[in-house]
């Protein structure tokens, strides 16, 4: 039975114990549609890998999970003996909330005609990526220390995001409201209300997170797998069928990302079943 354990939820033998620890942002736990839900329910996931322990909180940044971060104790709890032995793989999702905190690393009030690249503040971007790298390396190191006695280090999967549309749509679920996240940051920096320009700026940000942080970090660290989610979801025309709001895909969107980007990687480790001819 596929199940995602919340941080405060006790493990249940009747449901099954988790095989993975997933740490990160709302792509893992967003209400109604999220990546973990898509993963655990997918027909190609191995039954032995369909239960996951989640450590994720609203608005959490990567640095909140390490050092003296406010959720670091929860991560440490699940990396202790008695818990960590059950995890055969680890998933990390993060950087979205950090980027919002950095106001997307944008310049302020650029001259008319400035292109997408010109709106990126290189110094702020470099500072953001440096801070993210420090947190991510510390988080990965804590997993490695906790699993150091294993003959083979368990795989750690890190992923980026696809290119979103900063259209000002946030999240609404009953009385709960959150966002938007991208459009307000662009408004504050004086980016013109040109959706093509704004979408191009958002793509630049996502590309920097992927190419300047996640991809090279995974390349130099053993048993860390980088999953590239870019170029899968449309960001024009019928994009709303695939994007629930500025940051989160719909169920269809998450399924497309999981099947095209995640499944081939997970299948190499036996976490997902190989595709049948």
Tab-separated table of C-alpha atoms in Angstrom:
chain	number	residue	atom	x	y	z
A	1	UNK	CA	0.000	0.000	0.000
A	2	UNK	CA	1.554	3.280	-1.116
A	3	UNK	CA	1.843	5.773	1.710
A	4	UNK	CA	3.615	9.052	2.419
A	5	UNK	CA	4.345	9.453	6.118
A	6	UNK	CA	4.113	13.005	7.427
A	7	UNK	CA	6.858	14.180	9.824
A	8	UNK	CA	4.715	13.731	12.934
A	9	UNK	CA	3.135	10.431	11.848
A	10	UNK	CA	4.173	7.145	13.431
A	11	UNK	CA	5.131	4.207	11.251
A	12	UNK	CA	2.529	1.476	10.861
A	13	UNK	CA	3.478	-2.122	10.103
A	14	UNK	CA	0.081	-2.765	8.522
A	15	UNK	CA	0.668	0.045	6.022
A	16	UNK	CA	4.332	-0.737	5.560
A	17	UNK	CA	7.552	0.960	6.587
A	18	UNK	CA	9.101	3.662	4.399
A	19	UNK	CA	11.991	2.788	2.113
A	20	UNK	CA	12.909	6.402	1.399
A	21	UNK	CA	13.415	9.687	3.215
A	22	UNK	CA	12.247	12.724	1.227
A	23	UNK	CA	13.379	16.147	2.413
A	24	UNK	CA	12.270	19.369	0.853
A	25	UNK	CA	9.785	21.811	-0.499
A	26	UNK	CA	6.224	21.743	-1.746
A	27	UNK	CA	6.900	19.811	-4.943
A	28	UNK	CA	7.000	16.866	-2.515
A	29	UNK	CA	3.902	17.673	-0.473
A	30	UNK	CA	1.746	20.255	-2.297
A	31	UNK	CA	-1.962	19.668	-1.555
A	32	UNK	CA	-3.819	17.427	-4.037
A	33	UNK	CA	-0.989	17.155	-6.568
A	34	UNK	CA	2.682	16.590	-5.822
A	35	UNK	CA	5.673	14.637	-7.010
A	36	UNK	CA	5.767	12.102	-4.178
A	37	UNK	CA	2.095	11.260	-4.589
A	38	UNK	CA	2.627	10.749	-8.309
A	39	UNK	CA	5.679	8.608	-7.599
A	40	UNK	CA	4.265	6.326	-4.931
A	41	UNK	CA	1.032	5.636	-6.836
A	42	UNK	CA	2.628	5.018	-10.205
A	43	UNK	CA	2.145	1.529	-11.644
A	44	UNK	CA	5.857	1.185	-12.440
A	45	UNK	CA	7.072	1.845	-8.906
A	46	UNK	CA	8.376	-1.239	-7.168
A	47	UNK	CA	6.129	-2.292	-4.281
A	48	UNK	CA	9.196	-2.284	-2.037
A	49	UNK	CA	9.707	1.434	-2.704
A	50	UNK	CA	6.165	2.800	-2.570
A	51	UNK	CA	6.254	4.094	1.026
A	52	UNK	CA	8.115	7.316	1.791
A	53	UNK	CA	8.909	9.306	4.928
A	54	UNK	CA	8.446	13.009	4.240
A	55	UNK	CA	10.177	15.891	5.995
A	56	UNK	CA	8.707	19.009	4.421
A	57	UNK	CA	7.211	22.261	5.660
A	58	UNK	CA	5.454	25.258	4.172
A	59	UNK	CA	7.915	27.961	3.159
A	60	UNK	CA	10.958	25.954	4.268
A	61	UNK	CA	14.314	26.761	2.710
A	62	UNK	CA	17.212	24.359	2.291
A	63	UNK	CA	19.113	25.981	5.133
A	64	UNK	CA	16.213	25.219	7.478
A	65	UNK	CA	17.080	21.512	7.267
A	66	UNK	CA	20.732	21.755	8.331
A	67	UNK	CA	22.860	23.156	11.158
A	68	UNK	CA	20.754	25.255	13.512
A	69	UNK	CA	17.883	25.453	11.025
A	70	UNK	CA	14.415	25.179	12.505
A	71	UNK	CA	13.755	21.752	10.945
A	72	UNK	CA	17.257	20.311	11.268
A	73	UNK	CA	16.280	18.350	14.390
A	74	UNK	CA	13.537	16.573	12.450
A	75	UNK	CA	15.999	15.545	9.746
A	76	UNK	CA	18.481	14.406	12.404
A	77	UNK	CA	15.727	12.380	14.074
A	78	UNK	CA	15.194	10.259	10.966
A	79	UNK	CA	18.930	9.886	10.388
A	80	UNK	CA	19.406	8.295	13.794
A	81	UNK	CA	19.893	4.542	14.316
A	82	UNK	CA	16.527	2.853	14.472
A	83	UNK	CA	15.207	4.894	11.561
A	84	UNK	CA	17.939	5.445	8.985
A	85	UNK	CA	18.589	1.719	8.461
A	86	UNK	CA	15.229	1.381	6.730
A	87	UNK	CA	15.961	3.962	4.031
A	88	UNK	CA	17.422	2.589	0.816
A	89	UNK	CA	17.183	5.903	-1.049
A	90	UNK	CA	16.911	9.616	-0.304
A	91	UNK	CA	15.152	12.430	-2.181
A	92	UNK	CA	15.948	16.139	-1.843
A	93	UNK	CA	13.798	18.931	-3.254
A	94	UNK	CA	14.661	22.545	-2.629
A	95	UNK	CA	15.645	26.043	-3.765
A	96	UNK	CA	12.239	27.419	-4.749
A	97	UNK	CA	11.567	29.174	-1.455
A	98	UNK	CA	15.192	30.299	-1.278
A	99	UNK	CA	14.884	31.955	-4.681
A	100	UNK	CA	11.752	33.795	-3.582
A	101	UNK	CA	13.607	35.038	-0.494
A	102	UNK	CA	16.292	36.431	-2.807
A	103	UNK	CA	13.574	38.158	-4.867
A	104	UNK	CA	14.615	35.877	-7.732
A	105	UNK	CA	18.055	37.567	-7.770
A	106	UNK	CA	16.678	40.382	-9.940
A	107	UNK	CA	18.118	43.811	-10.611
A	108	UNK	CA	16.006	46.780	-9.603
A	109	UNK	CA	14.255	48.910	-12.227
A	110	UNK	CA	16.358	48.267	-15.311
A	111	UNK	CA	16.177	50.592	-18.330
A	112	UNK	CA	13.425	50.005	-20.904
A	113	UNK	CA	14.327	47.327	-23.424
A	114	UNK	CA	16.458	45.273	-21.011
A	115	UNK	CA	16.338	41.603	-22.004
A	116	UNK	CA	15.835	38.637	-19.663
A	117	UNK	CA	19.562	38.138	-19.042
A	118	UNK	CA	19.961	41.811	-18.205
A	119	UNK	CA	17.415	41.555	-15.398
A	120	UNK	CA	19.498	38.962	-13.532
A	121	UNK	CA	21.702	40.449	-10.817
A	122	UNK	CA	24.850	38.346	-11.176
A	123	UNK	CA	26.174	39.127	-7.692
A	124	UNK	CA	22.875	38.260	-6.020
A	125	UNK	CA	22.545	35.122	-8.123
A	126	UNK	CA	26.054	33.991	-7.210
A	127	UNK	CA	25.332	34.680	-3.542
A	128	UNK	CA	22.111	32.696	-3.673
A	129	UNK	CA	23.732	29.726	-5.417
A	130	UNK	CA	26.632	29.755	-2.955
A	131	UNK	CA	24.280	29.680	0.028
A	132	UNK	CA	22.201	26.924	-1.547
A	133	UNK	CA	25.298	24.866	-2.288
A	134	UNK	CA	26.490	25.105	1.315
A	135	UNK	CA	23.126	23.895	2.617
A	136	UNK	CA	22.812	21.127	0.063
A	137	UNK	CA	26.338	19.842	0.670
A	138	UNK	CA	25.712	19.815	4.441
A	139	UNK	CA	22.454	17.923	3.973
A	140	UNK	CA	24.057	15.334	1.710
A	141	UNK	CA	26.993	14.997	4.110
A	142	UNK	CA	24.646	14.323	7.020
A	143	UNK	CA	23.046	11.484	5.035
A	144	UNK	CA	26.451	10.075	4.140
A	145	UNK	CA	27.597	10.124	7.766
A	146	UNK	CA	24.405	8.409	8.912
A	147	UNK	CA	24.837	5.640	6.305
A	148	UNK	CA	28.640	5.370	6.368
A	149	UNK	CA	28.699	1.769	7.597
A	150	UNK	CA	26.880	0.422	4.556
A	151	UNK	CA	28.829	-1.514	1.955
A	152	UNK	CA	27.327	0.687	-0.777
A	153	UNK	CA	26.153	4.244	-0.206
A	154	UNK	CA	22.437	4.670	-0.900
A	155	UNK	CA	21.529	6.875	-3.853
A	156	UNK	CA	20.494	10.466	-3.228
A	157	UNK	CA	18.252	12.069	-5.843
A	158	UNK	CA	18.152	15.851	-6.316
A	159	UNK	CA	15.939	17.546	-8.860
A	160	UNK	CA	15.395	20.914	-10.451
A	161	UNK	CA	12.197	22.515	-11.700
A	162	UNK	CA	10.670	23.067	-15.102
A	163	UNK	CA	10.260	26.553	-16.593
A	164	UNK	CA	7.178	28.197	-14.998
A	165	UNK	CA	4.902	31.002	-16.121
A	166	UNK	CA	4.887	33.973	-13.655
A	167	UNK	CA	1.223	34.769	-14.281
A	168	UNK	CA	0.323	35.856	-10.750
A	169	UNK	CA	-1.645	32.720	-9.845
A	170	UNK	CA	-1.236	31.502	-6.275
A	171	UNK	CA	-2.622	28.598	-4.285
A	172	UNK	CA	-6.139	28.438	-2.876
A	173	UNK	CA	-7.609	25.529	-0.939
A	174	UNK	CA	-10.653	26.445	1.097
A	175	UNK	CA	-9.575	29.146	3.525
A	176	UNK	CA	-5.887	28.518	2.822
A	177	UNK	CA	-4.175	30.965	0.479
A	178	UNK	CA	-0.523	31.178	-0.552
A	179	UNK	CA	1.371	32.993	-3.268
A	180	UNK	CA	1.751	34.175	-5.886
A	181	UNK	CA	5.519	34.107	-5.622
A	182	UNK	CA	7.122	35.127	-8.914
A	183	UNK	CA	4.960	37.986	-10.164
A	184	UNK	CA	5.206	40.014	-6.901
A	185	UNK	CA	9.027	39.773	-6.942
A	186	UNK	CA	9.056	40.954	-10.537
A	187	UNK	CA	6.620	43.761	-9.744
A	188	UNK	CA	8.832	44.902	-6.868
A	189	UNK	CA	11.862	45.019	-9.168
A	190	UNK	CA	9.992	46.943	-11.836
A	191	UNK	CA	9.941	44.240	-14.503
A	192	UNK	CA	7.510	45.339	-17.246
A	193	UNK	CA	4.195	43.426	-17.397
A	194	UNK	CA	5.307	41.638	-20.550
A	195	UNK	CA	4.532	37.932	-20.059
A	196	UNK	CA	7.043	36.812	-22.688
A	197	UNK	CA	9.813	38.740	-20.935
A	198	UNK	CA	8.754	37.558	-17.496
A	199	UNK	CA	8.589	33.935	-18.625
A	200	UNK	CA	12.075	34.274	-20.119
A	201	UNK	CA	13.389	35.731	-16.837
A	202	UNK	CA	11.877	32.838	-14.884
A	203	UNK	CA	13.532	30.409	-17.308
A	204	UNK	CA	16.908	32.089	-16.707
A	205	UNK	CA	16.476	31.627	-12.956
A	206	UNK	CA	15.557	27.958	-13.311
A	207	UNK	CA	18.470	27.357	-15.674
A	208	UNK	CA	20.922	28.923	-13.205
A	209	UNK	CA	19.616	26.720	-10.393
A	210	UNK	CA	20.023	23.626	-12.554
A	211	UNK	CA	23.235	24.384	-14.445
A	212	UNK	CA	24.968	26.461	-11.786
A	213	UNK	CA	24.155	24.330	-8.757
A	214	UNK	CA	22.367	20.992	-9.011
A	215	UNK	CA	23.945	19.462	-12.105
A	216	UNK	CA	27.612	20.223	-11.272
A	217	UNK	CA	27.166	19.340	-7.597
A	218	UNK	CA	25.751	15.914	-8.456
A	219	UNK	CA	28.507	15.353	-11.014
A	220	UNK	CA	31.250	15.699	-8.422
A	221	UNK	CA	29.560	13.741	-5.610
A	222	UNK	CA	29.314	9.980	-5.758
A	223	UNK	CA	25.890	8.329	-5.814
A	224	UNK	CA	24.072	11.658	-6.122
A	225	UNK	CA	21.698	11.613	-9.084
A	226	UNK	CA	20.541	14.872	-10.662
A	227	UNK	CA	17.113	14.803	-12.314
A	228	UNK	CA	16.504	17.495	-14.919
A	229	UNK	CA	12.818	18.448	-15.138
A	230	UNK	CA	13.202	21.184	-17.747
A	231	UNK	CA	11.534	21.286	-21.129
A	232	UNK	CA	8.770	18.851	-20.247
A	233	UNK	CA	5.783	21.079	-19.479
A	234	UNK	CA	4.436	23.690	-21.922
A	235	UNK	CA	4.687	27.319	-20.811
A	236	UNK	CA	2.542	28.728	-23.574
A	237	UNK	CA	-0.893	28.118	-25.053
A	238	UNK	CA	-2.532	25.427	-22.888
A	239	UNK	CA	0.032	25.724	-20.089
A	240	UNK	CA	-2.683	25.953	-17.423
A	241	UNK	CA	-3.520	22.302	-18.056
A	242	UNK	CA	-0.033	21.500	-16.764
A	243	UNK	CA	0.609	24.282	-14.231
A	244	UNK	CA	-1.751	24.689	-11.248
A	245	UNK	CA	-0.132	28.032	-10.401
A	246	UNK	CA	3.183	29.850	-10.737
A	247	UNK	CA	5.251	27.161	-9.024
A	248	UNK	CA	3.322	23.895	-8.931
A	249	UNK	CA	2.293	21.582	-11.777
A	250	UNK	CA	-1.124	19.955	-11.980
A	251	UNK	CA	-1.528	16.205	-11.522
A	252	UNK	CA	-1.034	15.849	-15.276
A	253	UNK	CA	2.067	18.013	-15.124
A	254	UNK	CA	3.634	16.081	-12.274
A	255	UNK	CA	2.882	12.794	-14.022
A	256	UNK	CA	4.600	13.993	-17.190
A	257	UNK	CA	7.667	15.124	-15.239
A	258	UNK	CA	7.831	11.891	-13.267
A	259	UNK	CA	7.455	9.644	-16.286
A	260	UNK	CA	9.904	11.491	-18.531
A	261	UNK	CA	12.550	12.639	-16.050
A	262	UNK	CA	12.330	10.427	-12.965
A	263	UNK	CA	11.340	6.955	-14.126
A	264	UNK	CA	14.412	6.290	-16.296
A	265	UNK	CA	16.715	7.205	-13.400
A	266	UNK	CA	14.814	5.280	-10.724
A	267	UNK	CA	14.622	2.209	-12.968
A	268	UNK	CA	18.439	2.007	-13.047
A	269	UNK	CA	18.363	1.436	-9.280
A	270	UNK	CA	15.431	-1.007	-9.265
A	271	UNK	CA	13.260	1.530	-7.461
A	272	UNK	CA	10.987	1.634	-10.485
A	273	UNK	CA	10.324	-1.209	-12.903
A	274	UNK	CA	11.827	-1.162	-16.363
A	275	UNK	CA	9.445	-0.237	-19.154
A	276	UNK	CA	7.970	-3.215	-20.979
A	277	UNK	CA	8.296	-3.318	-24.787
